[in-house]
Each structure stands twice: as structure tokens, then as C-alpha cells.
Tab-separated table of C-alpha atoms in Angstrom:
chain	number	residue	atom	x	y	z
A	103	UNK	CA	-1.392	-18.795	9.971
A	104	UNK	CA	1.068	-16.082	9.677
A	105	UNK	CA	-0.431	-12.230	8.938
A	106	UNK	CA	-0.751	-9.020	10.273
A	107	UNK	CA	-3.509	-8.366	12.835
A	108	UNK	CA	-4.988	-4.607	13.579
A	109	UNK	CA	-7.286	-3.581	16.003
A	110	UNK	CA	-9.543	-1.820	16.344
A	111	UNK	CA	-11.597	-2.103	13.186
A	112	UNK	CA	-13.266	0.719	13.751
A	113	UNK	CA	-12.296	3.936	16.545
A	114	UNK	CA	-14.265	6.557	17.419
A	115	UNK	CA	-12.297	9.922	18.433
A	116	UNK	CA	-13.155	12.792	20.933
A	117	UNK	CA	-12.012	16.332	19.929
A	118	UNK	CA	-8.607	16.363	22.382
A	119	UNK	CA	-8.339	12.799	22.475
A	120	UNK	CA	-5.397	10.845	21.476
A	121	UNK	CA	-5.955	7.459	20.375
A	122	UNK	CA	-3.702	4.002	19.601
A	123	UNK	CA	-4.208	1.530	16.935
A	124	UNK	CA	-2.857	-1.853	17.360
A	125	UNK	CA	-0.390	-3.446	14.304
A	126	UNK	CA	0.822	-7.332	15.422
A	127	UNK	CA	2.565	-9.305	12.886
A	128	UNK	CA	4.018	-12.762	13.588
A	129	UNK	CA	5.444	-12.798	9.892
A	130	UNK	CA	9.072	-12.485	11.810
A	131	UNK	CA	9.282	-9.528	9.567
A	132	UNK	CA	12.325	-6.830	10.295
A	133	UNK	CA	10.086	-3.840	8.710
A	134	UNK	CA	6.793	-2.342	9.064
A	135	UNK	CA	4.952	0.952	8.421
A	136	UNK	CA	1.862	2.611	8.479
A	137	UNK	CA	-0.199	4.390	5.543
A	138	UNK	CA	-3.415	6.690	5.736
A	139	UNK	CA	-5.438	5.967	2.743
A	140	UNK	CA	-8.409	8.899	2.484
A	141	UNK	CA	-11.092	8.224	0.483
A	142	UNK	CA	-10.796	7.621	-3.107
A	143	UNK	CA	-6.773	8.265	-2.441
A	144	UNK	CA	-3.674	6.155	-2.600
A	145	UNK	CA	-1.675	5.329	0.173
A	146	UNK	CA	0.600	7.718	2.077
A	147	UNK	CA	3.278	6.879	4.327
A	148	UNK	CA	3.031	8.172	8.070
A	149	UNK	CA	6.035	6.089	9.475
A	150	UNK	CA	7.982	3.139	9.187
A	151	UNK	CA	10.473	1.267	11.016
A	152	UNK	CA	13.370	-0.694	9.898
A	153	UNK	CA	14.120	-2.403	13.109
A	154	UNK	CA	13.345	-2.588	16.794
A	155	UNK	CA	13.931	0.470	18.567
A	156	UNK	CA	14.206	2.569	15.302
A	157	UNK	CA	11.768	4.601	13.140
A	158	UNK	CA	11.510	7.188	10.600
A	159	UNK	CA	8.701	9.951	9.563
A	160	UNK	CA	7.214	9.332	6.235
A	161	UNK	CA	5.545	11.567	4.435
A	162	UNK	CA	2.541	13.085	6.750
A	163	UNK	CA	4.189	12.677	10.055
A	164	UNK	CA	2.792	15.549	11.530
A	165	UNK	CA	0.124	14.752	14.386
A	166	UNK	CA	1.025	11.006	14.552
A	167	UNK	CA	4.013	9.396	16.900
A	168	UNK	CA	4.911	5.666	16.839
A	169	UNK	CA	6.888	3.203	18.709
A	170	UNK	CA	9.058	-0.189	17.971
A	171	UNK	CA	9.599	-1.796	21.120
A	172	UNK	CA	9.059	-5.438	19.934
A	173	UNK	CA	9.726	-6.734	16.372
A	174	UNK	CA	6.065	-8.018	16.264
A	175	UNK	CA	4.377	-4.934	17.498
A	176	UNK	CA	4.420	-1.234	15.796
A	177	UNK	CA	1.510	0.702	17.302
A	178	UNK	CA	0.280	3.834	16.069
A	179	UNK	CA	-0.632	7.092	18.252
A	180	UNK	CA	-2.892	9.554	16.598
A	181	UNK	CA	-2.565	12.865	18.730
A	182	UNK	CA	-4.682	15.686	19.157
A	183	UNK	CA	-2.953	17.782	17.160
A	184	UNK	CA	-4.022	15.598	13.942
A	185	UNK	CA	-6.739	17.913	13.040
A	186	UNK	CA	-8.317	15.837	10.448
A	187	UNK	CA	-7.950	11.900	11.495
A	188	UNK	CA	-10.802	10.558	9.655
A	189	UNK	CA	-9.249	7.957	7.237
A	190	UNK	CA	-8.618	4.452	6.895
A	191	UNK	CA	-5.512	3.077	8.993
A	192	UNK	CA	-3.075	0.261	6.950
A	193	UNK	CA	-0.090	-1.505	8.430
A	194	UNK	CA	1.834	-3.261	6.759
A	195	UNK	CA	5.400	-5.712	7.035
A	196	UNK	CA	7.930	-6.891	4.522
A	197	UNK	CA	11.384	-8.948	4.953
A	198	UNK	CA	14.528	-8.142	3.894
A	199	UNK	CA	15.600	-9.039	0.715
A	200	UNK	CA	18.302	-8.242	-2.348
A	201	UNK	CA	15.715	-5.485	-3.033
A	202	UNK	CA	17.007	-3.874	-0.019
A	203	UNK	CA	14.920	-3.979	3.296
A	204	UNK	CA	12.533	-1.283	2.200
A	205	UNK	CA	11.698	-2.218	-1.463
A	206	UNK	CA	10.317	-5.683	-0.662
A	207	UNK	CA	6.316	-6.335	-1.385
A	208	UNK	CA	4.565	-5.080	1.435
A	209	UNK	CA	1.932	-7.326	3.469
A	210	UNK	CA	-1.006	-5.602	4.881
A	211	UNK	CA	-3.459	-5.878	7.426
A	212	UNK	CA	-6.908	-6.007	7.461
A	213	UNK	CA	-6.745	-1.433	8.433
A	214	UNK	CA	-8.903	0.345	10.743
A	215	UNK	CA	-11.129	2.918	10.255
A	216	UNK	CA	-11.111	6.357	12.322
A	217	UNK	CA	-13.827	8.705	12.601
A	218	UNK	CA	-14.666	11.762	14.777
A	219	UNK	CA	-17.061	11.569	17.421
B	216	UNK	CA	11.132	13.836	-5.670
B	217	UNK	CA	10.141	10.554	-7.566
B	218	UNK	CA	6.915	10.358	-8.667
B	219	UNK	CA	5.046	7.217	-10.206
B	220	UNK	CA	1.869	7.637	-12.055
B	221	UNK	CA	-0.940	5.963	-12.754
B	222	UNK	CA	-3.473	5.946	-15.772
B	223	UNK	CA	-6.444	5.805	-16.010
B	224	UNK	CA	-7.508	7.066	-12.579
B	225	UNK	CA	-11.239	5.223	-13.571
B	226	UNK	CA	-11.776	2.683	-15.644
B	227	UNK	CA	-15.630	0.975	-16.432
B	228	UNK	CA	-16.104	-2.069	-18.488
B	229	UNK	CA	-18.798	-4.781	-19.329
B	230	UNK	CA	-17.795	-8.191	-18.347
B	231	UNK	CA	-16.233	-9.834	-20.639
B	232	UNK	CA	-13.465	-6.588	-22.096
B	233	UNK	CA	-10.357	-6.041	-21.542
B	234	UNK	CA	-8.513	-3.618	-19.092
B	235	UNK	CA	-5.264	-2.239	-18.901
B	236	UNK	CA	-3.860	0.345	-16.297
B	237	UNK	CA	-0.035	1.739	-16.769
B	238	UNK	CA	2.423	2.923	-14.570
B	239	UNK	CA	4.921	5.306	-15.168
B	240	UNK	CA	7.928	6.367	-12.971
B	241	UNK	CA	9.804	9.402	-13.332
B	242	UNK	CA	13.131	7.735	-12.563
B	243	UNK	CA	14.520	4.173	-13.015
B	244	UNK	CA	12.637	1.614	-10.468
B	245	UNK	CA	14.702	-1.679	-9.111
B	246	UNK	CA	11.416	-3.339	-9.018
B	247	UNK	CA	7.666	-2.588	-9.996
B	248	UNK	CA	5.163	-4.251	-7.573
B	249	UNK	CA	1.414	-4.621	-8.651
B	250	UNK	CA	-1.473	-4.769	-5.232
B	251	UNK	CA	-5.533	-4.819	-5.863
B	252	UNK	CA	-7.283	-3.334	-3.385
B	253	UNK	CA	-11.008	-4.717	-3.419
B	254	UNK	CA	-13.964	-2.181	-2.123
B	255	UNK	CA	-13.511	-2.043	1.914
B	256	UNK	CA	-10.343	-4.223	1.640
B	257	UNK	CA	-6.878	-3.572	1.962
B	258	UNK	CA	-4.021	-4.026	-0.591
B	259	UNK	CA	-2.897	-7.874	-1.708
B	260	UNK	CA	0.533	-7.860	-2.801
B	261	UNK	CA	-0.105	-9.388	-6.635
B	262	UNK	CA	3.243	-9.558	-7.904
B	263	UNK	CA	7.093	-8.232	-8.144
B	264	UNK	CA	9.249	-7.538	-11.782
B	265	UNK	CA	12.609	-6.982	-11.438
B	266	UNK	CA	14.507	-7.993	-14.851
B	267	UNK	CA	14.153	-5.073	-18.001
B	268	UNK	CA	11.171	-6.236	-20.176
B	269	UNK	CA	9.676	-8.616	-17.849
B	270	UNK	CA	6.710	-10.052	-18.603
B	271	UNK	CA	4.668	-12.527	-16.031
B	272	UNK	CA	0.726	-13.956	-16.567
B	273	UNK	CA	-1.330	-14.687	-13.431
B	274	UNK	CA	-4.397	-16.523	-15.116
B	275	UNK	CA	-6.260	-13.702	-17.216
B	276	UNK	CA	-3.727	-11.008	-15.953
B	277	UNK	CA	-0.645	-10.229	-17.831
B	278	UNK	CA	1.795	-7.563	-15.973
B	279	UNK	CA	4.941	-5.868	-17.833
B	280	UNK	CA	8.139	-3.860	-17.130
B	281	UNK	CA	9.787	-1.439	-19.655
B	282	UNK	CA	12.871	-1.843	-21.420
B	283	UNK	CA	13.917	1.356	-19.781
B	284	UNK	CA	12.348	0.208	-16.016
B	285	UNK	CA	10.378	3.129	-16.066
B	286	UNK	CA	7.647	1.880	-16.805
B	287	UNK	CA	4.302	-1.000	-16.618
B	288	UNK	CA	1.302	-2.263	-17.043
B	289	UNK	CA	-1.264	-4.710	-15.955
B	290	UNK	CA	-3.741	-6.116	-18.779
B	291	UNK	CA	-6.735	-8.212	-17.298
B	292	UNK	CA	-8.382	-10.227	-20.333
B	293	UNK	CA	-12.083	-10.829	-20.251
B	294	UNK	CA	-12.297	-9.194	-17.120
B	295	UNK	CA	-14.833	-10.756	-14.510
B	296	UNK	CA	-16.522	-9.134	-11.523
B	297	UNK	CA	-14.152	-10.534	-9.290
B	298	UNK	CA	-11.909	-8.393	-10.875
B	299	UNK	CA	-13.390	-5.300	-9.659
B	300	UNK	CA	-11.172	-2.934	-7.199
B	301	UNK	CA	-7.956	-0.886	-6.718
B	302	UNK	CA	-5.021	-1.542	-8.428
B	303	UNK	CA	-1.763	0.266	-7.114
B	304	UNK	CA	1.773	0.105	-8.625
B	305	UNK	CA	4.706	0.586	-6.357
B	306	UNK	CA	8.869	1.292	-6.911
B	307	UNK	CA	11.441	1.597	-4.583
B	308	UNK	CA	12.899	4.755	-3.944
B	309	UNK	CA	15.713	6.446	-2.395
B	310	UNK	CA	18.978	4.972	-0.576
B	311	UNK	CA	20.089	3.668	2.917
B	312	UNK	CA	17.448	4.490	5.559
B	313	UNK	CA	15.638	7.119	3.380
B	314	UNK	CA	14.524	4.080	1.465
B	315	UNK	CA	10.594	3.585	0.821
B	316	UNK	CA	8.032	2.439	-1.598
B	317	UNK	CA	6.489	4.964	-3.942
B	318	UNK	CA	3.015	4.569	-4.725
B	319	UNK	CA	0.841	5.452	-7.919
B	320	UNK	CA	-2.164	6.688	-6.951
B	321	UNK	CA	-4.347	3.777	-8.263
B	322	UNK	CA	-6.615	2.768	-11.195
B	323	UNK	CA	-10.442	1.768	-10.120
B	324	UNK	CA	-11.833	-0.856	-11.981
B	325	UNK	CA	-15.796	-1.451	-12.720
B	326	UNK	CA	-17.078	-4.287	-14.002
B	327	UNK	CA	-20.864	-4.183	-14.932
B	328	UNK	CA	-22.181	-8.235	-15.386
């Protein structure tokens, strides 16, 4: 089955700490991004990545770094200078398309949740 | 920048009504995509309009796209509980490598049995 796997579910962070969530997506997908959703809120857009070795900031960059080694993988640092990390964590893939790579429907995984210790 | 809007932000019904939530862009959309998020979930890609005055049904749900692409809306008839959750509209935006999805902010849905 093809989909888009995070991990952890849930992380626990230490004041100083930096952590890494996980995104995996055997979808053979060329794009893929990652949202924080707060509580009650839509989605915003943290960064996204159009192809291997490439990546852009979206809109709340600031605190967060990413990397695209591998087309399947597109992990997600949260750094100590994040001040407020609680939130939910979504990745998500789409293909390219006639919509243009970025405007395709978006496939998401299951997110994980990050807290302060 | 481009904004899309949702309304209503909350929305509570008894089993059995009806339910519509629009979308509204502040420029012209390519597309209009439709996700539910259920409680603790994450967003399901629903469907995608593309053509001026679209109109597609899904069983009970009914989603549209404005003459002008502007605008849409999703109509659930004799909603269930099932129904209940998130649901987010989403455009296109920008050009070239600046090129994202714009998201509404979401309507909440309620269904008491």
C-alpha cells in the first residue's frame, strides 16, 4: 500500500533540544512539504520541496530547517530557537500534474504531535 | 497576498440537516480542492474542480466552483455523524517555484444524533 508514513506520533521536547520528525512516502511523488496545524487553526506551510536536493521556506520558516536528500524522505528539524513547538506536525506529497507541480491535491500523513517537556 | 476564506468558521446541526461551508478567494484559483479533517486525524484529499461552474456529487455531498473561479462550496445533505470534522478548501497560488497551496482556514462541523 502506497502512503506517507511519520514518526514519531508523539515527541516530547527539552528546553534547548532540537528534535527530527520522520516524513517517508513511497507514493514516487516529486513534492512534499510540511504544515504546523495549532489547535483549532488551519494549516500553515513551514517548507516544501519540489525535488531532491531542493527546498523552499514557507510561510513560518523561522526555527525549523529541512533536508531532501532522497525523493522518499523529507525530514523535519525543529531547533531550539522555535520558541513555541507545541503543535501538530503534517507532511504531506503530491505529483506533478497540468496543475503545475505545486497545485496538485496534497496526500497527508498520519502527523505527529509535539509537546514540551 | 492571496487570501481564501472560509465561512462559517463553526457550524452545529442535528442529524438529519443540511450543511454548507463556502470558500472564497481573493483572486482567480486554477483549481479549488476540498479535504475533511476528522477530530485527531489529518486532512483526506476529497476532491479537485478545475472547469468554471463545476459542479461534482460524492454521495450526499455536492461541491461547486464559481463562474468567476473565485469562489465554492460544499453542501452535505442530511448530514450524518460520520460527517463530523474539518473541512478545508485549498487554491493554487503564485508562479514558478514560489508556487503553493493556499488554505482557508476551515469550517467545523457538529453533528448531534
Amino acid at each position: 500500500d502506497g502512503g506517507i508514513t511519520q514518526s514519531p506520533k508523539y515527541l516530547f521536547r527539552k528546553e534547548g533540544q532540537n528534535v527530527t520528525l520522520s516524513c517517508e512516502q513511497n507514493l514516487n511523488h516529486d513534492a512534499m512539504y510540511w504544515y504546523r496545524q495549532d489547535p483549532g487553526q488551519g494549516l500553515r506551510l513551514i517548507y516544501y520541496s519540489q525535488i531532491v536536493n531542493d527546498f523552499q521556506k514557507g510561510d513560518i520558516a523561522e526555527g525549523y530547517s529541512v533536508s531532501r536528500e532522497k525523493k522518499e524522505s523529507f525530514p523535519l528539524t525543529v531547533t531550539s530557537a522555535q520558541k513555541n513547538p507545541t503543535a501538530f506536525y503534517l507532511c504531506a506529497s503530491s505529483s506533478s500534474g497540468t496543475g503545475g507541480l505545486m497545485g496538485q491535491p496534497q496526500h497527508f500523513g498520519d502527523g505527529t504531535r509535539l509537546s514540551i517537556l | 497576498g492571496q487570501q481564501v476564506m472560509q465561512i462559517p468558521q463553526y457550524q452545529h446541526v442535528q442529524e438529519g440537516e443540511d450543511f454548507t461551508t463556502y470558500c472564497n478567494s481573493s483572486t482567480t484559483l486554477s483549481n479549488i480542492q476540498w479535504y475533511k479533517q476528522r477530530p485527531g486525524g489529518h486532512p483526506v484529499f476529497l476532491i479537485q474542480l478545475v472547469k468554471s461552474g463545476e459542479v461534482k456529487k460524492q454521495k450526499r455531498l455536492t461541491f461547486q466552483f464559481g463562474e468567476a473561479k473565485k469562489n465554492s462550496s460544499l453542501h452535505i445533505t442530511a448530514t450524518q455523524t460520520t460527517d463530523v470534522g474539518t473541512y478545508f478548501c485549498a487554491g493554487p497560488s503564485g508562479a514558478g517555484n514560489n508556487r503553493k497551496l493556499i488554505w482557508g482556514l476551515g469550517t467545523s462541523l457538529a453533528v448531534n444524533p
